[in-house]
Every structure is written in structure tokens, then in C-alpha cells.
PDB file of C-alpha atoms and ligand atoms in Angstrom:
ATOM      1  CA  MET R   1       2.352 -19.803   8.265  1.00 91.00           C
ATOM      2  CA  ASP R   2       2.379 -18.121  11.672  1.00 94.00           C
ATOM      3  CA  ARG R   3       3.626 -14.559  12.047  1.00 97.00           C
ATOM      4  CA  GLN R   4       6.944 -15.373  13.735  1.00 97.00           C
ATOM      5  CA  ARG R   5       7.933 -18.065  11.214  1.00 97.00           C
ATOM      6  CA  MET R   6       7.076 -15.671   8.422  1.00 98.00           C
ATOM      7  CA  ILE R   7       9.216 -12.944   9.973  1.00 98.00           C
ATOM      8  CA  ASP R   8      12.165 -15.314  10.438  1.00 98.00           C
ATOM      9  CA  LYS R   9      11.914 -16.550   6.836  1.00 98.00           C
ATOM     10  CA  VAL R  10      11.591 -13.074   5.298  1.00 98.00           C
ATOM     11  CA  ARG R  11      14.512 -11.870   7.391  1.00 98.00           C
ATOM     12  CA  SER R  12      16.652 -14.737   6.059  1.00 98.00           C
ATOM     13  CA  GLU R  13      16.014 -13.550   2.482  1.00 96.00           C
ATOM     14  CA  MET R  14      17.617 -10.116   2.864  1.00 97.00           C
ATOM     15  CA  PRO R  15      20.547  -8.247   4.376  1.00 97.00           C
ATOM     16  CA  GLU R  16      20.042  -6.879   7.899  1.00 96.00           C
ATOM     17  CA  ARG R  17      19.679  -3.256   6.761  1.00 95.00           C
ATOM     18  CA  ARG R  18      16.768  -4.185   4.500  1.00 96.00           C
ATOM     19  CA  TRP R  19      15.195  -6.108   7.373  1.00 98.00           C
ATOM     20  CA  LEU R  20      15.441  -2.933   9.512  1.00 98.00           C
ATOM     21  CA  HIS R  21      13.635  -1.075   6.688  1.00 98.00           C
ATOM     22  CA  THR R  22      10.936  -3.781   6.726  1.00 98.00           C
ATOM     23  CA  GLU R  23      10.507  -3.381  10.500  1.00 98.00           C
ATOM     24  CA  GLY R  24      10.092   0.358   9.923  1.00 98.00           C
ATOM     25  CA  VAL R  25       7.430  -0.275   7.284  1.00 98.00           C
ATOM     26  CA  MET R  26       5.649  -2.702   9.645  1.00 98.00           C
ATOM     27  CA  ALA R  27       5.520  -0.152  12.484  1.00 98.00           C
ATOM     28  CA  THR R  28       4.507   2.718  10.195  1.00 98.00           C
ATOM     29  CA  SER R  29       1.820   0.605   8.488  1.00 98.00           C
ATOM     30  CA  ILE R  30       0.273  -0.159  11.880  1.00 98.00           C
ATOM     31  CA  VAL R  31       0.265   3.538  12.834  1.00 98.00           C
ATOM     32  CA  LEU R  32      -1.349   4.515   9.512  1.00 98.00           C
ATOM     33  CA  ALA R  33      -3.895   1.678   9.706  1.00 98.00           C
ATOM     34  CA  ASN R  34      -4.992   2.806  13.155  1.00 98.00           C
ATOM     35  CA  ARG R  35      -5.129   6.436  12.048  1.00 98.00           C
ATOM     36  CA  TYR R  36      -7.131   5.759   8.885  1.00 98.00           C
ATOM     37  CA  ASP R  37      -9.395   2.962  10.085  1.00 98.00           C
ATOM     38  CA  GLU R  38      -7.871  -0.053   8.364  1.00 98.00           C
ATOM     39  CA  ASP R  39      -7.102  -3.453   9.925  1.00 98.00           C
ATOM     40  CA  PRO R  40      -3.580  -3.142  11.397  1.00 98.00           C
ATOM     41  CA  ALA R  41      -2.976  -6.905  11.150  1.00 98.00           C
ATOM     42  CA  ARG R  42      -3.551  -6.865   7.379  1.00 98.00           C
ATOM     43  CA  ALA R  43      -1.365  -3.785   6.994  1.00 98.00           C
ATOM     44  CA  GLU R  44       1.410  -5.395   9.009  1.00 98.00           C
ATOM     45  CA  LEU R  45       1.181  -8.646   7.030  1.00 98.00           C
ATOM     46  CA  ALA R  46       1.607  -6.777   3.728  1.00 98.00           C
ATOM     47  CA  ALA R  47       4.486  -4.793   5.238  1.00 98.00           C
ATOM     48  CA  ILE R  48       6.310  -7.929   6.462  1.00 98.00           C
ATOM     49  CA  LEU R  49       6.287  -9.380   2.958  1.00 98.00           C
ATOM     50  CA  HIS R  50       6.445  -6.281   0.740  1.00 98.00           C
ATOM     51  CA  ASP R  51      10.185  -6.494  -0.054  1.00 98.00           C
ATOM     52  CA  VAL R  52      10.549 -10.279   0.285  1.00 98.00           C
ATOM     53  CA  ALA R  53      11.930 -10.581  -3.267  1.00 98.00           C
ATOM     54  CA  LYS R  54      13.952  -7.348  -3.301  1.00 98.00           C
ATOM     55  CA  PHE R  55      17.291  -9.138  -2.906  1.00 98.00           C
ATOM     56  CA  TRP R  56      16.577 -12.107  -5.084  1.00 98.00           C
ATOM     57  CA  ALA R  57      18.759 -12.379  -8.182  1.00 98.00           C
ATOM     58  CA  VAL R  58      17.083 -10.517 -11.041  1.00 98.00           C
ATOM     59  CA  ASP R  59      17.083 -13.671 -13.182  1.00 98.00           C
ATOM     60  CA  ARG R  60      15.086 -15.461 -10.493  1.00 98.00           C
ATOM     61  CA  GLN R  61      12.636 -12.538 -10.326  1.00 98.00           C
ATOM     62  CA  ALA R  62      12.257 -12.444 -14.118  1.00 98.00           C
ATOM     63  CA  ALA R  63      11.680 -16.210 -14.223  1.00 98.00           C
ATOM     64  CA  ILE R  64       8.815 -15.924 -11.719  1.00 98.00           C
ATOM     65  CA  ILE R  65       7.215 -13.209 -13.848  1.00 98.00           C
ATOM     66  CA  ARG R  66       7.597 -15.198 -17.077  1.00 98.00           C
ATOM     67  CA  ASP R  67       6.756 -18.656 -15.756  1.00 98.00           C
ATOM     68  CA  ASN R  68       3.596 -17.647 -13.895  1.00 98.00           C
ATOM     69  CA  GLY R  69       1.909 -15.333 -16.349  1.00 96.00           C
ATOM     70  CA  LEU R  70       2.485 -12.145 -14.335  1.00 97.00           C
ATOM     71  CA  PRO R  71       2.197  -8.935 -16.422  1.00 97.00           C
ATOM     72  CA  ILE R  72       5.235  -9.131 -18.664  1.00 97.00           C
ATOM     73  CA  ASP R  73       5.421  -5.406 -19.503  1.00 96.00           C
ATOM     74  CA  VAL R  74       7.281  -4.718 -16.270  1.00 97.00           C
ATOM     75  CA  LEU R  75      10.327  -6.554 -17.649  1.00 97.00           C
ATOM     76  CA  GLY R  76      10.754  -3.672 -20.106  1.00 94.00           C
ATOM     77  CA  TYR R  77      11.133  -1.220 -17.206  1.00 95.00           C
ATOM     78  CA  ASP R  78      13.612  -0.787 -14.361  1.00 94.00           C
ATOM     79  CA  LYS R  79      14.516  -3.933 -12.442  1.00 97.00           C
ATOM     80  CA  GLU R  80      13.653  -2.031  -9.227  1.00 97.00           C
ATOM     81  CA  LEU R  81       9.988  -2.498 -10.157  1.00 98.00           C
ATOM     82  CA  TRP R  82      10.065  -6.278 -10.498  1.00 98.00           C
ATOM     83  CA  HIS R  83      10.229  -7.229  -6.816  1.00 98.00           C
ATOM     84  CA  ALA R  84       6.700  -5.923  -6.183  1.00 98.00           C
ATOM     85  CA  PRO R  85       4.678  -8.308  -8.411  1.00 98.00           C
ATOM     86  CA  VAL R  86       7.187 -11.071  -7.635  1.00 98.00           C
ATOM     87  CA  GLY R  87       6.720 -10.404  -3.911  1.00 98.00           C
ATOM     88  CA  ALA R  88       2.957 -10.826  -4.241  1.00 98.00           C
ATOM     89  CA  TRP R  89       3.456 -14.150  -6.005  1.00 98.00           C
ATOM     90  CA  VAL R  90       5.923 -15.344  -3.371  1.00 98.00           C
ATOM     91  CA  ALA R  91       3.612 -14.223  -0.554  1.00 98.00           C
ATOM     92  CA  GLU R  92       0.818 -16.319  -2.030  1.00 98.00           C
ATOM     93  CA  HIS R  93       2.754 -19.394  -3.101  1.00 98.00           C
ATOM     94  CA  GLU R  94       5.592 -19.644  -0.570  1.00 98.00           C
ATOM     95  CA  TYR R  95       4.044 -17.985   2.487  1.00 98.00           C
ATOM     96  CA  GLY R  96       0.446 -19.093   2.024  1.00 98.00           C
ATOM     97  CA  VAL R  97      -1.137 -15.631   2.054  1.00 98.00           C
ATOM     98  CA  THR R  98      -4.697 -15.864   0.704  1.00 98.00           C
ATOM     99  CA  ASP R  99      -6.011 -12.325   1.403  1.00 98.00           C
ATOM    100  CA  LYS R 100      -6.234 -10.771  -2.087  1.00 98.00           C
ATOM    101  CA  GLY R 101      -6.172  -7.264  -0.647  1.00 98.00           C
ATOM    102  CA  VAL R 102      -2.902  -7.977   1.125  1.00 98.00           C
ATOM    103  CA  LEU R 103      -1.458  -9.533  -2.035  1.00 98.00           C
ATOM    104  CA  ASP R 104      -2.474  -6.439  -4.036  1.00 98.00           C
ATOM    105  CA  ALA R 105      -0.903  -4.089  -1.493  1.00 98.00           C
ATOM    106  CA  ILE R 106       2.372  -5.994  -1.973  1.00 98.00           C
ATOM    107  CA  ARG R 107       1.939  -6.124  -5.777  1.00 98.00           C
ATOM    108  CA  TYR R 108       1.429  -2.361  -6.084  1.00 98.00           C
ATOM    109  CA  HIS R 109       3.720  -1.136  -3.299  1.00 98.00           C
ATOM    110  CA  THR R 110       6.319   0.320  -5.680  1.00 98.00           C
ATOM    111  CA  SER R 111       4.185   1.752  -8.481  1.00 97.00           C
ATOM    112  CA  GLY R 112       0.770   2.240  -6.951  1.00 98.00           C
ATOM    113  CA  ARG R 113      -2.167   1.833  -9.344  1.00 98.00           C
ATOM    114  CA  HIS R 114      -5.350   3.591 -10.421  1.00 98.00           C
ATOM    115  CA  ALA R 115      -8.020   3.542  -7.675  1.00 96.00           C
ATOM    116  CA  MET R 116      -5.692   2.385  -4.903  1.00 98.00           C
ATOM    117  CA  THR R 117      -7.417   0.701  -1.967  1.00 98.00           C
ATOM    118  CA  LYS R 118      -6.878   2.040   1.534  1.00 98.00           C
ATOM    119  CA  LEU R 119      -4.551  -0.891   2.234  1.00 98.00           C
ATOM    120  CA  ASP R 120      -2.553  -0.177  -0.965  1.00 98.00           C
ATOM    121  CA  LYS R 121      -2.194   3.433   0.152  1.00 98.00           C
ATOM    122  CA  ILE R 122      -1.084   2.581   3.673  1.00 98.00           C
ATOM    123  CA  VAL R 123       1.647   0.201   2.542  1.00 98.00           C
ATOM    124  CA  TRP R 124       2.793   2.508  -0.281  1.00 98.00           C
ATOM    125  CA  LEU R 125       3.085   5.450   2.102  1.00 98.00           C
ATOM    126  CA  ALA R 126       4.640   3.492   4.983  1.00 98.00           C
ATOM    127  CA  ASP R 127       7.324   2.309   2.553  1.00 98.00           C
ATOM    128  CA  TYR R 128       8.018   5.935   1.640  1.00 98.00           C
ATOM    129  CA  ILE R 129       8.108   7.484   5.126  1.00 98.00           C
ATOM    130  CA  GLU R 130       9.252   4.736   7.533  1.00 98.00           C
ATOM    131  CA  PRO R 131      11.728   6.096  10.117  1.00 98.00           C
ATOM    132  CA  GLY R 132      14.802   4.818   8.247  1.00 97.00           C
ATOM    133  CA  ARG R 133      14.041   6.888   5.134  1.00 97.00           C
ATOM    134  CA  ASP R 134      16.157   9.986   4.839  1.00 95.00           C
ATOM    135  CA  PHE R 135      15.843  12.025   1.683  1.00 90.00           C
ATOM    136  CA  PRO R 136      15.011  15.664   1.014  1.00 90.00           C
ATOM    137  CA  GLY R 137      11.315  16.271   1.544  1.00 92.00           C
ATOM    138  CA  VAL R 138      10.544  13.168   3.571  1.00 97.00           C
ATOM    139  CA  ASP R 139       9.676  15.150   6.714  1.00 97.00           C
ATOM    140  CA  ALA R 140       7.135  17.239   4.803  1.00 97.00           C
ATOM    141  CA  ILE R 141       5.466  14.029   3.602  1.00 98.00           C
ATOM    142  CA  ARG R 142       5.546  12.587   7.148  1.00 98.00           C
ATOM    143  CA  ALA R 143       3.699  15.720   8.268  1.00 98.00           C
ATOM    144  CA  LEU R 144       1.189  15.406   5.406  1.00 98.00           C
ATOM    145  CA  SER R 145       0.609  11.747   6.337  1.00 98.00           C
ATOM    146  CA  GLU R 146      -1.024  12.970   9.563  1.00 98.00           C
ATOM    147  CA  GLN R 147      -3.610  14.938   7.582  1.00 97.00           C
ATOM    148  CA  SER R 148      -4.359  12.964   4.441  1.00 97.00           C
ATOM    149  CA  LEU R 149      -3.229   9.643   2.988  1.00 98.00           C
ATOM    150  CA  GLU R 150      -4.008  10.869  -0.521  1.00 98.00           C
ATOM    151  CA  HIS R 151      -2.185  14.210  -0.308  1.00 98.00           C
ATOM    152  CA  ALA R 152       0.841  12.516   1.219  1.00 98.00           C
ATOM    153  CA  ILE R 153       1.011   9.837  -1.492  1.00 98.00           C
ATOM    154  CA  LEU R 154       0.496  12.420  -4.216  1.00 98.00           C
ATOM    155  CA  ALA R 155       3.460  14.384  -2.877  1.00 97.00           C
ATOM    156  CA  GLY R 156       5.490  11.177  -2.727  1.00 97.00           C
ATOM    157  CA  LEU R 157       4.575  10.188  -6.272  1.00 98.00           C
ATOM    158  CA  ASP R 158       5.500  13.676  -7.473  1.00 97.00           C
ATOM    159  CA  GLY R 159       8.878  13.225  -5.792  1.00 95.00           C
ATOM    160  CA  THR R 160       9.446   9.794  -7.362  1.00 95.00           C
ATOM    161  CA  ILE R 161       8.275  10.876 -10.802  1.00 97.00           C
ATOM    162  CA  GLY R 162      10.416  14.041 -10.621  1.00 96.00           C
ATOM    163  CA  PHE R 163      13.412  11.929  -9.605  1.00 94.00           C
ATOM    164  CA  LEU R 164      12.865   9.551 -12.533  1.00 95.00           C
ATOM    165  CA  ILE R 165      12.490  12.476 -14.960  1.00 97.00           C
ATOM    166  CA  ALA R 166      15.700  14.082 -13.625  1.00 97.00           C
ATOM    167  CA  LYS R 167      17.512  10.796 -14.283  1.00 95.00           C
ATOM    168  CA  GLY R 168      16.084  10.521 -17.795  1.00 95.00           C
ATOM    169  CA  LYS R 169      14.266   7.291 -16.916  1.00 94.00           C
ATOM    170  CA  ARG R 170      10.953   6.036 -18.235  1.00 93.00           C
ATOM    171  CA  ILE R 171       7.979   6.062 -15.913  1.00 96.00           C
ATOM    172  CA  TYR R 172       6.055   2.830 -15.461  1.00 97.00           C
ATOM    173  CA  PRO R 173       2.429   3.401 -16.557  1.00 97.00           C
ATOM    174  CA  LEU R 174       0.967   2.184 -13.244  1.00 98.00           C
ATOM    175  CA  THR R 175       2.878   4.983 -11.482  1.00 98.00           C
ATOM    176  CA  VAL R 176       1.189   7.552 -13.738  1.00 98.00           C
ATOM    177  CA  ASP R 177      -2.154   5.767 -13.247  1.00 98.00           C
ATOM    178  CA  ALA R 178      -1.698   6.034  -9.480  1.00 98.00           C
ATOM    179  CA  ARG R 179      -1.095   9.778  -9.659  1.00 98.00           C
ATOM    180  CA  ASN R 180      -4.048  10.361 -11.992  1.00 98.00           C
ATOM    181  CA  GLY R 181      -6.288   8.236  -9.793  1.00 98.00           C
ATOM    182  CA  LEU R 182      -5.421  10.208  -6.653  1.00 98.00           C
ATOM    183  CA  ILE R 183      -6.020  13.540  -8.384  1.00 98.00           C
ATOM    184  CA  GLU R 184      -9.411  12.281  -9.607  1.00 97.00           C
ATOM    185  CA  GLU R 185     -10.267  11.067  -6.118  1.00 97.00           C
ATOM    186  CA  LEU R 186      -9.264  14.374  -4.519  1.00 96.00           C
ATOM    187  CA  SER R 187     -11.164  16.485  -7.051  1.00 94.00           C
ATOM    188  CA  GLY R 188     -14.273  14.302  -6.811  1.00 83.00           C
ATOM    189  CA  LYS R 189     -14.222  13.267 -10.492  1.00 70.00           C
TER     190      LYS R 189
HETATM  191  O1  DGI T 201      11.896  -1.451  -2.366  1.00 97.03           O
HETATM  192  P1  DGI T 201      12.098  -0.117  -1.700  1.00 97.03           P
HETATM  193  O2  DGI T 201      13.472   0.428  -1.925  1.00 97.03           O
HETATM  194  O3  DGI T 201      11.739  -0.131  -0.258  1.00 97.03           O
HETATM  195  O4  DGI T 201      11.101   0.945  -2.377  1.00 97.03           O
HETATM  196  P2  DGI T 201      10.215   0.768  -3.705  1.00 97.03           P
HETATM  197  O5  DGI T 201       9.621  -0.579  -3.765  1.00 97.03           O
HETATM  198  O6  DGI T 201       9.290   1.944  -3.734  1.00 97.03           O
HETATM  199  O7  DGI T 201      11.258   0.884  -4.899  1.00 97.03           O
HETATM  200  C1  DGI T 201      11.848   2.118  -5.178  1.00 97.03           C
HETATM  201  C2  DGI T 201      12.562   2.042  -6.519  1.00 97.03           C
HETATM  202  O8  DGI T 201      11.608   1.879  -7.573  1.00 97.03           O
HETATM  203  C3  DGI T 201      13.318   3.323  -6.816  1.00 97.03           C
HETATM  204  O9  DGI T 201      14.603   2.934  -7.326  1.00 97.03           O
HETATM  205  C4  DGI T 201      12.536   4.002  -7.897  1.00 97.03           C
HETATM  206  C5  DGI T 201      11.865   2.840  -8.570  1.00 97.03           C
HETATM  207  N1  DGI T 201      10.591   3.220  -9.205  1.00 97.03           N
HETATM  208  C6  DGI T 201       9.431   3.524  -8.604  1.00 97.03           C
HETATM  209  N2  DGI T 201       8.489   3.840  -9.514  1.00 97.03           N
HETATM  210  C7  DGI T 201       9.069   3.729 -10.721  1.00 97.03           C
HETATM  211  C8  DGI T 201      10.396   3.326 -10.527  1.00 97.03           C
HETATM  212  N3  DGI T 201      11.247   3.110 -11.551  1.00 97.03           N
HETATM  213  C9  DGI T 201      10.786   3.307 -12.789  1.00 97.03           C
HETATM  214  N4  DGI T 201      11.594   3.127 -13.799  1.00 97.03           N
HETATM  215  N5  DGI T 201       9.512   3.696 -13.056  1.00 97.03           N
HETATM  216  C10 DGI T 201       8.614   3.918 -12.075  1.00 97.03           C
HETATM  217  O10 DGI T 201       7.482   4.286 -12.350  1.00 97.03           O
HETATM  218 FE1   FE T 202       9.960  -2.304  -2.474  1.00 97.03          FE
HETATM  219 FE1   FE T 203      10.308  -1.223   0.877  1.00 97.03          FE
END
């Protein structure tokens, strides 16, 4: 599917404010890809599709996970996590994306994972710091993003994990894996 048709279709799947968020993630992904020597077209493609399933009914999201053999453990955690693996499936099967690295960046854009690829990192971080995001600490992470992808994501993960702890919520294991993986990478282990 060509880029413009894809954009029009994704836009039709969400309210306008979420589309504006997606445009912010697209622009930020391109900036980060250029800064950190990744292909901006792949980063933008993952960004266009990353939240494609965010506004689908949760029953429809759960059915995609169950009916297609996606990791079922996520259904035991917050519904906010489901749209990421579902989005990767939709990108492949409804939008014809074949680039496994792009599909993984969509799949892991909410949680992260152990040993994140550069593309995973770019999309994860762009989602966190795009210009529409406004929460305490976001400017510090925007500043960090100019120095180090890994330090910026680590700070973001600490923020997310702290937020989940403050709310008494469980933490999805891949989110912990992502944090451990970044610390290992930064300490050279
Ligand atoms: O889809 P977006 O809003 O753009 O952002 P996102 O895909 O990063 O989703 C953020 C939501 O996901 C937010 O409500 C927190 C939640 N979340 C992220 N990691 C975890 C998590 N929820 C749980 N329970 N466990 C996690 O590890
Ligand atoms: Fe998301
Ligand atoms: Fe997002």
C-alpha cells in the first residue's frame, strides 16, 4: 500500500487528536532516525502504524490476539498494552508491511523489550517525546534524546514504571526486560 493511502486509512481508524499524536511521532521518528543513523523511511512507516489499533474495541483487539496465536500473556495485563502487538499484526495483514524490523518496532512500542533494536528505540522514544506530549519531566527526556537514545529511554521507562507503581498496577515483564536490557547495554555487560 502506498504511503498516502496508508496515512488516509490509519487516520480513519482514530479520532483526530490521536492522528495529531501520530503525526508528531512520525516527525519525531524522522528526526531521531537522522540523528542516530537509522533509515528515516522505516522509522516513519512504523510511526504511521504504531497506534493503528489503539481505538479499536478491546474485544476486537483481544480476538486478534487469541485467533492468531499472538502471545496470550498480555491479556492478563492492562488493556493499554494490547494495541501494540495487535498493531503489528494489522500492519502486516491489513497494510501489507513485510519489514520484520518495522513490525517489531510497532509490536514493542509500548513495552519495549530486552535488546531493543535501534528502530525499536527510535519509535519507543518518539512516542514518548513527540511535541504533543505534555507531562512532568518530558522536557528533560527531550533534552536527553539529543545526547543518547539509551539514556533517554531509560529515563522514560523509569517514569512509566514509577507511574505504574504509584497506581498500584502490575508491570508487564517486557517493560522490565527493556529496562534491564538498556542498563546492561550501557554498562557493557
Ligand atoms: O498509545 P500511546 O498512548 O501513544 O502510548 P503507549 O503505547 O506507550 O501506551 C501507554 C500506556 O501503556 C499507558 O497507559 C501506560 C501503559 N503501559 C506501558 N507499559 C506498561 C503499561 N501498563 C502496564 N500495566 N504495564 C506496563 O508495563
Ligand atoms: Fe501506543
Ligand atoms: Fe503512540
